[in-house]
C-alpha positions as YAML, in Angstrom:
chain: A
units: angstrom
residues:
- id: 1
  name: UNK
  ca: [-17.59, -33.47, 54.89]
- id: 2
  name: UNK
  ca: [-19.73, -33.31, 51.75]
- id: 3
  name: UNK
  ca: [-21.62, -30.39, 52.68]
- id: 4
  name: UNK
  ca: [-18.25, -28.72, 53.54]
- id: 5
  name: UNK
  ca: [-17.37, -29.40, 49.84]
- id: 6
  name: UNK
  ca: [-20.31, -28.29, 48.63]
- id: 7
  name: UNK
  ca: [-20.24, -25.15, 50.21]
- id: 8
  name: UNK
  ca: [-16.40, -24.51, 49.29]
- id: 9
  name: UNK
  ca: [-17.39, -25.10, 45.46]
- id: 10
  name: UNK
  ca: [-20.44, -23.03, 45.97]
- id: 11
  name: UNK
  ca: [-18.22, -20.02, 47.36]
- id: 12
  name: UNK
  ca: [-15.41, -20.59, 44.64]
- id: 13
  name: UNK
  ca: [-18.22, -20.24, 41.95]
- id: 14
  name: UNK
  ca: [-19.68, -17.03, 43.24]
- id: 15
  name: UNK
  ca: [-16.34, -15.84, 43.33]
- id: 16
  name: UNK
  ca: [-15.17, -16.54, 40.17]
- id: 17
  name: UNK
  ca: [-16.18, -13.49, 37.19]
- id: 18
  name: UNK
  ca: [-16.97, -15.77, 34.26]
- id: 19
  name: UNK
  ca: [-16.22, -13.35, 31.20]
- id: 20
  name: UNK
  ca: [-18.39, -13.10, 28.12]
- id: 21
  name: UNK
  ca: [-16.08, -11.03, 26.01]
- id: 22
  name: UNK
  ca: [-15.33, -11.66, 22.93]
- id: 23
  name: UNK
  ca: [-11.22, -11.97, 23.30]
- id: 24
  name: UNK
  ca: [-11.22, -13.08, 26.92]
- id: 25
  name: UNK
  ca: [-10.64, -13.65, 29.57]
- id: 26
  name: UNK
  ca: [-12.58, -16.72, 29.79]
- id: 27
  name: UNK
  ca: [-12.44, -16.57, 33.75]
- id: 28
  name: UNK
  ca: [-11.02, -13.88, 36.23]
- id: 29
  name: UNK
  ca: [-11.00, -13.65, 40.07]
- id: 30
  name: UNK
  ca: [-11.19, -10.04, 39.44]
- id: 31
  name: UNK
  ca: [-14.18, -7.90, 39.05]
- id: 32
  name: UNK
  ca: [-15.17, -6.35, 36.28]
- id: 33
  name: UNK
  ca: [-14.66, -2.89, 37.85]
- id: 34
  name: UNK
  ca: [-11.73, -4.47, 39.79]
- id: 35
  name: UNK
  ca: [-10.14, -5.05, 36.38]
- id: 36
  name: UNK
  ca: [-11.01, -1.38, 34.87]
- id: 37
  name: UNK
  ca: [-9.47, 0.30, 37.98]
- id: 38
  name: UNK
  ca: [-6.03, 1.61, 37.32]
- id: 39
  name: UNK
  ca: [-4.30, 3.72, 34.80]
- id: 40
  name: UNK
  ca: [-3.91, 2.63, 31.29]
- id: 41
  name: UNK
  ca: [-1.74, 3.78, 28.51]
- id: 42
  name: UNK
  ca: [-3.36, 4.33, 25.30]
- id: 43
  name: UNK
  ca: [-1.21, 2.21, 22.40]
- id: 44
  name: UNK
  ca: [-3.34, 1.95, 19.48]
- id: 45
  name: UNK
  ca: [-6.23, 5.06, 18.69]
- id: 46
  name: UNK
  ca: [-9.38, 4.93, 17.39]
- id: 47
  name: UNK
  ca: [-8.38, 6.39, 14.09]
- id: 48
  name: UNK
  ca: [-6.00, 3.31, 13.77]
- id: 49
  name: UNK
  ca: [-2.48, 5.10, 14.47]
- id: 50
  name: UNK
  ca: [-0.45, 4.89, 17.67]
- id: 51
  name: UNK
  ca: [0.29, 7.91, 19.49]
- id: 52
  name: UNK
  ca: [3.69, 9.46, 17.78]
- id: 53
  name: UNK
  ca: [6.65, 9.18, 19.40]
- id: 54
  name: UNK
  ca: [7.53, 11.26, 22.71]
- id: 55
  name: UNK
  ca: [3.31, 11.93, 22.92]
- id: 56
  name: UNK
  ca: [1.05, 9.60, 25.21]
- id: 57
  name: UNK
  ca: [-2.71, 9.31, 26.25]
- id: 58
  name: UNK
  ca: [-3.52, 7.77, 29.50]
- id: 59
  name: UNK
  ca: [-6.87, 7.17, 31.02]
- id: 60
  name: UNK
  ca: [-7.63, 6.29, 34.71]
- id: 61
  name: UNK
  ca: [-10.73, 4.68, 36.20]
- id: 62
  name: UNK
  ca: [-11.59, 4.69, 39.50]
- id: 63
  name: UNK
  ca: [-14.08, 2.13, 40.44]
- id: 64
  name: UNK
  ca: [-16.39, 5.34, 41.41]
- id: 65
  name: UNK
  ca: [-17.78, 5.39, 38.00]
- id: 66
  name: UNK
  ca: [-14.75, 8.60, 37.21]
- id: 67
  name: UNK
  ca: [-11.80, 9.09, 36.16]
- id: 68
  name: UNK
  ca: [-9.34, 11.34, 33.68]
- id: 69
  name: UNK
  ca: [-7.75, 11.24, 30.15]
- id: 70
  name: UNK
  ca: [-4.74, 13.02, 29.86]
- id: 71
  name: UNK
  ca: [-3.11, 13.74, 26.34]
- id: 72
  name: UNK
  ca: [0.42, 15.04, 26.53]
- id: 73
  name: UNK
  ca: [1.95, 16.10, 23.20]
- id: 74
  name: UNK
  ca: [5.40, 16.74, 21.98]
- id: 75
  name: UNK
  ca: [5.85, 20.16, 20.59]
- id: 76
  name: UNK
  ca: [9.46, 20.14, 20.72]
- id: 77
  name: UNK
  ca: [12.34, 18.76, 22.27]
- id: 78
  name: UNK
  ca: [11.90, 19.35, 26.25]
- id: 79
  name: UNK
  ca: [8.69, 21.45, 25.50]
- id: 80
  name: UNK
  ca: [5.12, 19.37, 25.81]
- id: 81
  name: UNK
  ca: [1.09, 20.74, 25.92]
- id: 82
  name: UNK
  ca: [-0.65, 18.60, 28.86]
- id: 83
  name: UNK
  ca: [-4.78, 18.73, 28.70]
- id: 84
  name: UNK
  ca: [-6.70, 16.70, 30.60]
- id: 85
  name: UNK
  ca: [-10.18, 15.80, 30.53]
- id: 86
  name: UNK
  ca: [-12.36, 14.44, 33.41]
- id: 87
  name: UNK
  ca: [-14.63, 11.27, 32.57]
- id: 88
  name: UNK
  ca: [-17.42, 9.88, 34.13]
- id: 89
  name: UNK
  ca: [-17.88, 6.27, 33.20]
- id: 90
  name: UNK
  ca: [-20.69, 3.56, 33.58]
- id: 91
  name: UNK
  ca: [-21.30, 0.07, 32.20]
- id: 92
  name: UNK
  ca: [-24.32, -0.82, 29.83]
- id: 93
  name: UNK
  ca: [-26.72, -2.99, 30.89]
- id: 94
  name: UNK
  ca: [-24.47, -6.43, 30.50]
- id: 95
  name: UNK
  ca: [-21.49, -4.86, 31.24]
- id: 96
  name: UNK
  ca: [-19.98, -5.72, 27.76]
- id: 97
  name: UNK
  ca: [-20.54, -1.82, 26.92]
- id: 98
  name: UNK
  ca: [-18.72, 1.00, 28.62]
- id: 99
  name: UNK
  ca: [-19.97, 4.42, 28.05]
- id: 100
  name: UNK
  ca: [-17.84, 7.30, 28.55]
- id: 101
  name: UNK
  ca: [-19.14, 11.05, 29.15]
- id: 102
  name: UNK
  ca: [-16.35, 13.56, 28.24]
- id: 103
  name: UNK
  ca: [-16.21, 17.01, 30.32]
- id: 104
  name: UNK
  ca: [-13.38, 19.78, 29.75]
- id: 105
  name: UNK
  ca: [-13.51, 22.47, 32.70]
- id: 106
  name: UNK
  ca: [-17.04, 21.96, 33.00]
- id: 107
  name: UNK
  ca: [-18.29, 21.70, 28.83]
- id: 108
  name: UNK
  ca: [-19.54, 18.64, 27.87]
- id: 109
  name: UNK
  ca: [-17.67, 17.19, 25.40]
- id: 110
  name: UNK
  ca: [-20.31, 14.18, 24.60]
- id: 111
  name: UNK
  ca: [-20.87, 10.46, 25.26]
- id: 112
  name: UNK
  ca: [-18.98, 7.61, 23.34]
- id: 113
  name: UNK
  ca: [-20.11, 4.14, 23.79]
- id: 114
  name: UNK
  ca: [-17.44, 1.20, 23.01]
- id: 115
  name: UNK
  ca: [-18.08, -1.83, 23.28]
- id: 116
  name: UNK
  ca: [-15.64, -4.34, 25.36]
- id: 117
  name: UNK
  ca: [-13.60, -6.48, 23.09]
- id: 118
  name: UNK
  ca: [-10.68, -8.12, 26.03]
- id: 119
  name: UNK
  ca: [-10.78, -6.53, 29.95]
- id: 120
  name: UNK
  ca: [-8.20, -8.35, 31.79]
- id: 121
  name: UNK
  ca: [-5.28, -7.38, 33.94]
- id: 122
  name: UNK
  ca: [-2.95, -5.65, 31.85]
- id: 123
  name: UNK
  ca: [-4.60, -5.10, 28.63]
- id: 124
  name: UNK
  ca: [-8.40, -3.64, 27.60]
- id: 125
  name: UNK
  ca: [-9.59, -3.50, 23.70]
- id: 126
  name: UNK
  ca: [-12.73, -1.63, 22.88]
- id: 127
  name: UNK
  ca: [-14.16, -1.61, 19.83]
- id: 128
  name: UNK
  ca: [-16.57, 1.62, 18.47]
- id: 129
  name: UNK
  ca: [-19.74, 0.01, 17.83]
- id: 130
  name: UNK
  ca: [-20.93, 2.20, 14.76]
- id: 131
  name: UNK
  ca: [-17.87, 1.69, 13.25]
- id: 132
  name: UNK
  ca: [-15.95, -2.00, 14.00]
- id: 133
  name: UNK
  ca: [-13.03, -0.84, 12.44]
- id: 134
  name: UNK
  ca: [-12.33, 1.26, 14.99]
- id: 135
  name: UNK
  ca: [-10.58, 0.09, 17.88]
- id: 136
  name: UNK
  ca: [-8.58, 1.13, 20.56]
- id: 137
  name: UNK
  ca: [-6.07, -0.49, 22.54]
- id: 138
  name: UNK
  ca: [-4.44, 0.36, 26.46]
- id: 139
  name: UNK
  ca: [-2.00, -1.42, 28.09]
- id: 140
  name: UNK
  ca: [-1.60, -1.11, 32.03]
- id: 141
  name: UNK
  ca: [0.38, 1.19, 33.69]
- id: 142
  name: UNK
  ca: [1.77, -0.89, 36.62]
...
C-alpha cells in the first residue's frame, strides 16, 4: 500500500510543470510548449500602445517550434491590409527565454529574444530583455 503511494506521488510530481516565471504560474499540469500552443491575440505592443481599434495582431505556435503573425489593419471602413509573417520559434536554454526568427516570403526579417514574464492558459507576457520597459501582452484566442 505504501509503495503504491509512493509511486502515485512520484508520478503526480513528474507530472506536474513547476514554473519559474516571474508572474506565474506557480504550478501547471500543462507543458511549457503545451501552454504556448494555440493562437494568441496581441493586446498590449512592445512600443507600449494597444493595437487601434478595428486592427489586430495574432500569433500562433505550434508546438513544432513554427508558427505565424498576422497583422490586419484598418484602412477604412470595410477595407483592411492582411500580412502575415511565418515564425520559427525555440526556447533558450531554461526555457524562461523564447526566441523568435521573423521570415516574410522567404527574407529574414531577424531574431528577437523576450524573455517570459507569465505563460499560462489564457494569457503570456514577455518582456524585451534590452529594454524592460518593453513588454508585450496576448491573450488566448479560445
Amino acid at each position: 500500500m505504501k509503495m503504491r503511494l509512493f509511486a502515485a506521488v512520484l508520478v503526480a510530481m513528474a507530472t506536474i510543470q513547476s514554473c519559474t516565471y516571474e508572474e506565474g504560474p506557480s504550478l501547471s499540469f500543462r507543458s511549457k510548449a503545451g501552454r504556448l500552443e494555440g493562437r494568441w491575440n496581441n493586446t498590449f505592443k512592445e512600443d507600449g500602445s494597444a493595437p487601434k481599434e478595428g486592427d489586430s495582431l495574432i500569433y500562433t505556435f505550434t508546438k513544432e517550434n513554427a508558427g505565424t503573425a498576422t497583422t490586419k489593419t484598418k484602412l477604412f471602413t470595410g477595407s483592411y491590409n492582411v500580412a502575415t509573417i511565418d515564425l520559427a520559434w525555440q526556447w533558450g536554454d531554461t526555457k524562461e527565454k523564447i526566441s523568435l526568427k521573423q521570415t516574410w516570403n522567404g527574407v529574414d526579417l531577424g531574431t528577437k529574444v523576450y524573455r517570459i514574464l507569465r505563460l499560462t492558459n489564457n494569457e503570456m507576457w514577455l518582456e524585451n530583455p534590452s529594454d524592460v520597459s518593453k513588454k508585450i501582452e496576448f491573450t488566448r484566442i479560445k
